[in-house]
Coordinates of C-alpha atoms in Angstrom, one line a residue:
M600 CA 117.0 159.0 93.0
N601 CA 115.2 156.3 95.0
S602 CA 113.4 154.1 92.5
V603 CA 113.9 152.9 88.9
S604 CA 111.6 150.9 86.7
I605 CA 113.0 148.4 84.1
V606 CA 110.5 148.2 81.3
G607 CA 110.7 145.9 78.2
L608 CA 109.5 147.1 74.8
E609 CA 108.4 143.5 74.2
K610 CA 108.7 140.2 76.1
N611 CA 112.2 138.8 76.0
T612 CA 114.1 142.0 75.2
G613 CA 116.5 141.3 77.9
K614 CA 114.8 143.0 80.9
T615 CA 115.8 140.2 83.3
E616 CA 119.5 140.4 82.1
T617 CA 119.4 144.2 82.6
I618 CA 118.1 143.7 86.2
N619 CA 120.8 141.2 86.9
Y620 CA 123.4 143.6 85.6
L621 CA 122.0 146.3 87.8
L622 CA 122.1 144.0 90.8
K623 CA 125.7 143.2 90.2
T624 CA 126.9 146.8 89.4
I625 CA 124.9 149.2 91.6
N626 CA 127.0 150.3 94.6
K627 CA 124.0 150.8 96.9
R628 CA 121.8 148.4 98.9
V629 CA 119.1 147.4 96.4
G630 CA 115.4 146.6 97.0
I631 CA 113.6 144.8 94.1
T632 CA 110.2 143.5 93.1
S633 CA 108.1 143.0 90.0
I634 CA 104.6 144.1 88.9
G635 CA 104.0 140.8 87.4
L636 CA 106.1 137.6 87.4
D637 CA 109.9 137.4 86.6
G638 CA 112.7 135.0 87.3
E639 CA 110.7 131.9 86.3
P640 CA 112.8 129.3 84.6
I641 CA 110.5 128.8 81.5
D642 CA 108.6 131.6 79.8
Q643 CA 104.9 131.0 80.2
L644 CA 104.1 132.2 76.6
T645 CA 106.9 131.0 74.6
S646 CA 107.9 127.9 76.8
M647 CA 111.6 129.0 76.2
P648 CA 114.1 128.9 79.0
K649 CA 114.6 132.3 80.7
P650 CA 117.4 133.6 82.9
H651 CA 117.1 133.5 86.6
I652 CA 117.1 136.6 88.7
E653 CA 120.3 136.5 90.9
I654 CA 120.3 138.6 93.9
V655 CA 123.3 139.3 96.0
K656 CA 123.7 139.4 99.8
R657 CA 121.8 142.2 101.6
T658 CA 119.4 142.6 98.7
I659 CA 116.0 143.4 100.0
F660 CA 113.4 141.6 97.9
A661 CA 109.6 141.4 97.8
T662 CA 107.7 138.5 96.3
A663 CA 104.5 136.6 96.8
E664 CA 104.3 133.9 99.5
K665 CA 104.2 131.1 97.0
Y666 CA 107.5 132.0 95.4
Y667 CA 109.2 133.0 98.7
K668 CA 108.8 129.4 99.8
L669 CA 110.4 128.2 96.7
K670 CA 113.8 130.1 97.1
R671 CA 116.9 127.9 98.0
F672 CA 119.0 130.4 99.9
H673 CA 118.9 131.9 103.5
S674 CA 117.0 135.1 104.2
E675 CA 115.3 136.8 107.0
I676 CA 111.7 138.1 106.7
L677 CA 111.3 141.9 107.4
S678 CA 107.7 142.3 106.7
V679 CA 104.5 140.3 105.7
D680 CA 101.6 142.7 105.2
D681 CA 97.9 141.7 104.9
D682 CA 97.2 144.8 102.8
L683 CA 99.7 143.9 100.2
R684 CA 98.4 140.8 98.4
T685 CA 98.6 139.0 95.0
P686 CA 96.6 136.0 93.7
L687 CA 99.8 134.1 94.9
G688 CA 99.5 135.2 98.4
R689 CA 100.8 138.1 100.7
I690 CA 103.8 140.0 99.7
V691 CA 106.8 138.9 101.7
V692 CA 109.6 141.5 102.1
S693 CA 113.0 139.9 103.0
N694 CA 116.7 140.5 103.4
A695 CA 118.9 138.1 101.5
L696 CA 121.6 136.6 103.8
E697 CA 123.4 135.1 101.0
K698 CA 123.2 135.2 97.1
G699 CA 120.7 133.2 95.4
E700 CA 118.0 132.9 92.7
V701 CA 114.5 134.2 93.3
I702 CA 111.2 134.4 91.4
L703 CA 109.6 137.8 91.9
A704 CA 105.8 138.4 91.9
G705 CA 104.6 141.7 93.3
P706 CA 101.6 143.9 93.2
Q707 CA 100.1 145.3 90.0
K708 CA 98.1 148.2 91.4
S709 CA 99.9 151.6 91.2
K710 CA 98.9 152.5 94.9
D711 CA 100.3 149.1 96.0
I712 CA 103.5 149.5 94.1
K713 CA 104.2 152.8 95.6
T714 CA 103.4 151.5 99.1
L715 CA 105.8 148.7 98.5
I716 CA 108.7 151.0 97.2
D717 CA 108.2 153.2 100.3
K718 CA 108.3 150.2 102.7
M719 CA 111.5 148.7 101.1
L720 CA 113.2 152.1 101.4
K721 CA 112.2 152.4 105.1
L722 CA 113.5 148.8 105.7
G723 CA 117.0 149.9 104.4
A724 CA 117.0 149.8 100.6
Q725 CA 118.9 152.8 99.2
I726 CA 117.3 152.2 95.6
V727 CA 114.4 150.1 94.5
L728 CA 114.2 148.4 91.2
I729 CA 110.8 147.6 89.8
D730 CA 110.5 145.0 87.1
G731 CA 107.8 146.3 84.7
A732 CA 106.2 145.6 81.4
L733 CA 105.3 147.9 78.6
S734 CA 101.8 146.4 78.6
R735 CA 101.6 147.5 82.2
L736 CA 103.3 150.9 82.3
A737 CA 102.1 152.0 85.8
P738 CA 105.5 151.6 87.4
A739 CA 107.2 153.6 84.7
S740 CA 105.0 156.6 85.7
P741 CA 106.9 159.4 87.2
V742 CA 104.3 159.3 89.8
I743 CA 105.4 155.8 90.9
T744 CA 109.2 155.7 90.2
D745 CA 111.9 158.4 89.8
A746 CA 113.5 157.0 86.6
M747 CA 113.2 154.4 83.9
I748 CA 115.4 152.1 81.8
L749 CA 113.9 150.7 78.6
A750 CA 114.9 147.3 77.2
T751 CA 114.6 146.6 73.5
G752 CA 116.0 144.3 70.9
A753 CA 115.7 141.5 68.6
A754 CA 112.4 140.4 70.2
V755 CA 110.8 143.6 69.0
S756 CA 111.8 142.9 65.3
L757 CA 114.5 141.2 63.3
N758 CA 114.4 144.1 60.9
T759 CA 116.6 146.8 62.1
D760 CA 114.7 149.6 60.6
E761 CA 111.5 148.4 62.3
L762 CA 113.4 147.9 65.6
V763 CA 114.7 151.5 65.5
K764 CA 111.3 152.9 64.5
K765 CA 109.4 151.3 67.3
T766 CA 112.0 152.1 69.9
K767 CA 112.3 155.7 68.8
F768 CA 108.5 156.1 69.1
V769 CA 108.3 154.9 72.7
T770 CA 111.4 157.0 73.5
D771 CA 109.8 160.1 72.0
L772 CA 106.7 159.6 74.2
I773 CA 108.8 159.1 77.3
Q774 CA 110.8 162.2 76.6
L775 CA 107.8 164.5 75.9
E776 CA 108.3 168.1 77.1
R777 CA 107.1 168.9 80.6
E778 CA 104.3 171.5 81.2
N779 CA 105.2 173.7 84.1
N780 CA 101.8 174.5 85.5
S781 CA 101.3 173.4 89.1
E782 CA 97.7 174.5 89.1
L783 CA 96.7 171.6 86.8
E784 CA 97.6 169.2 89.7
N785 CA 94.4 170.3 91.3
L786 CA 92.3 169.4 88.3
T787 CA 90.7 165.8 88.4
G788 CA 88.5 163.8 86.3
G789 CA 87.7 165.0 82.8
I790 CA 88.9 167.4 80.0
Y791 CA 89.7 171.0 80.7
A792 CA 90.1 173.9 78.1
L793 CA 92.9 176.2 79.2
G794 CA 92.7 179.9 78.4
E795 CA 91.9 183.1 80.2
S796 CA 89.8 180.9 82.3
T797 CA 89.7 177.1 82.9
I798 CA 86.6 175.4 81.6
K799 CA 85.7 171.7 82.3
L800 CA 84.2 170.3 79.2
P801 CA 80.8 168.5 79.5
I802 CA 82.3 165.0 78.8
K803 CA 83.8 162.5 81.2
S804 CA 86.7 161.4 78.8
L805 CA 87.9 161.6 75.3
L806 CA 86.0 158.3 74.5
S807 CA 82.9 160.5 74.3
F808 CA 84.3 163.7 72.8
E809 CA 81.9 163.3 69.8
E810 CA 79.0 163.6 72.3
S811 CA 80.0 167.0 73.3
D812 CA 77.3 169.7 73.0
K813 CA 79.5 171.5 70.5
P814 CA 82.8 170.9 68.6
I815 CA 85.5 170.4 71.2
L816 CA 87.7 173.1 69.6
D817 CA 85.1 175.7 70.1
Y818 CA 86.1 175.6 73.7
G819 CA 89.7 176.5 73.1
K820 CA 93.0 175.3 71.6
K821 CA 94.8 174.1 74.7
F822 CA 93.5 171.2 76.7
Y823 CA 94.5 169.3 79.9
I824 CA 93.4 165.7 79.7
C825 CA 93.1 164.0 83.0
G826 CA 92.7 160.5 81.5
A827 CA 93.9 158.7 78.5
L828 CA 94.8 160.3 75.0
G829 CA 93.6 157.8 72.5
E830 CA 93.8 157.1 68.7
S831 CA 90.3 158.4 67.6
F832 CA 90.7 161.8 69.3
L833 CA 94.1 162.4 67.7
N834 CA 92.8 161.3 64.4
Y835 CA 89.9 163.8 64.7
L836 CA 92.4 166.7 65.4
C837 CA 94.7 165.7 62.5
K838 CA 91.7 166.6 60.1
E839 CA 91.7 170.1 61.5
K840 CA 93.5 173.1 59.9
N841 CA 96.0 175.2 62.0
L842 CA 97.2 172.2 64.2
N843 CA 100.1 174.4 65.2
E844 CA 97.7 176.2 67.5
I845 CA 96.6 173.1 69.3
E846 CA 98.3 171.9 72.5
L847 CA 97.4 168.9 74.6
I848 CA 98.6 168.3 78.1
I849 CA 98.4 164.8 79.7
N850 CA 99.5 163.5 83.1
D851 CA 102.4 161.5 81.8
F852 CA 103.4 159.4 78.9
T853 CA 101.8 156.2 80.2
K854 CA 98.4 157.9 79.3
I855 CA 99.1 157.9 75.5
F856 CA 97.5 155.1 73.5
V857 CA 98.0 156.0 69.9
K858 CA 99.7 154.5 66.9
P859 CA 103.1 155.9 65.8
E860 CA 101.8 157.1 62.4
T861 CA 99.0 159.0 64.1
Y862 CA 101.3 160.5 66.7
Y863 CA 103.8 161.7 64.1
K864 CA 101.2 163.0 61.8
F865 CA 99.8 165.2 64.6
I866 CA 103.3 166.5 65.5
Q867 CA 104.5 167.1 61.9
K868 CA 101.4 169.2 61.3
G869 CA 102.3 171.3 64.2
G870 CA 100.3 169.9 67.1
K871 CA 101.9 169.8 70.5
I872 CA 101.7 167.2 73.3
K873 CA 103.2 167.9 76.8
V874 CA 103.1 166.0 80.1
L875 CA 102.5 167.4 83.5
H876 CA 104.9 164.8 84.9
S877 CA 108.0 163.9 82.9
T878 CA 109.8 160.7 83.0
K879 CA 113.6 160.5 83.4
L880 CA 114.9 157.9 80.9
L881 CA 118.3 156.8 82.2
A882 CA 119.3 154.4 79.3
I883 CA 118.2 152.0 76.7
T884 CA 119.5 148.4 76.9
I885 CA 119.6 146.1 73.9
N886 CA 119.3 142.3 73.6
P887 CA 120.4 141.4 70.0
I888 CA 119.3 137.7 70.4
S889 CA 115.6 136.9 69.7
P890 CA 113.8 134.3 71.9
Y891 CA 114.0 131.9 69.0
G892 CA 117.8 132.0 68.6
Y893 CA 118.3 134.5 65.8
T894 CA 121.1 137.0 66.4
M895 CA 121.3 140.6 65.3
D896 CA 124.4 142.7 65.0
S897 CA 124.6 144.4 68.4
D898 CA 126.9 147.3 67.2
E899 CA 124.6 148.0 64.2
I900 CA 121.6 148.2 66.5
I901 CA 123.3 150.5 69.0
N902 CA 124.7 152.8 66.3
R903 CA 121.5 153.1 64.5
L904 CA 119.7 153.9 67.8
K905 CA 122.2 156.5 68.6
E906 CA 121.7 158.2 65.4
V907 CA 118.1 159.1 66.5
I908 CA 118.1 158.8 70.4
N909 CA 120.5 160.9 72.5
I910 CA 120.8 158.8 75.7
P911 CA 123.1 156.1 76.8
I912 CA 122.4 152.8 74.8
I913 CA 124.2 149.7 75.9
N914 CA 124.3 145.9 75.5
V915 CA 124.6 144.8 79.2
R916 CA 126.4 141.5 78.2
E917 CA 129.3 143.6 76.7
S918 CA 129.3 146.7 79.1
K919 CA 131.6 146.5 81.9
S920 CA 130.9 149.9 83.8
W921 CA 127.6 151.5 84.1
M922 CA 126.3 152.4 87.5
I923 CA 123.2 154.2 88.7

């Protein structure tokens, strides 16, 4: 495993604290960057204080020129690439010569994130951490990173039932069953009906499925969707009978944009959704403190989540031993 994305279910769910915990406990040389901005002292949306990102000596970090100049510790520059840019300047890849606090601002395009991961690995990192965001799921795609950690907590909801419901939904999507069909890798752009022969449907995406020359289910019952799976198409299928005969395959869970109610209605009526590329979800971390100071019962959250989710669930403020 060479790369891990850390994604928050909402802002202020403890993603930065999870990253700091990993930086302190991983027994490997770490590379780290962000797809957006992390480590800033004040949250730009809530104006509330945020924890700093604290890197240790020999960490390889990548950030925009503007924030590289603001750091207050010694480091050596390993790379400045004109092809890796952000609105805040070129991406500077550096080796920390001592511990210190850093603001991370990295590329947002999937191609650039992948390029930067490969660069940091070549420069000596043994594992690369990517600070992500649920609103920008690209780094959590198994095409970009090898594994993922999901951060959830009181910022999602102060109602435990609602917090568990939202976390379980995202977890269910992340853990969708994988379709083992390597031939689908060669199909690009559009929707394909899979049967004795593979037929490309005469529509560009599911956004225009109602413009098809005939009802889409007349083409078959099993489809490979190269792009996004949206709410309107799944709602359309939910009105059909014999949903247990229908199977949808998408590239990975980051391509699903449906409400929990719609997803579970489809699944409960027998419909199947699989992914061509599955994501390895390593753990869920929880932050029981909301950004406005309300504190939930950490043990209750963990126990309730463990009733419905079968992966490690930890509060990084209390855990003392967990390594990748």
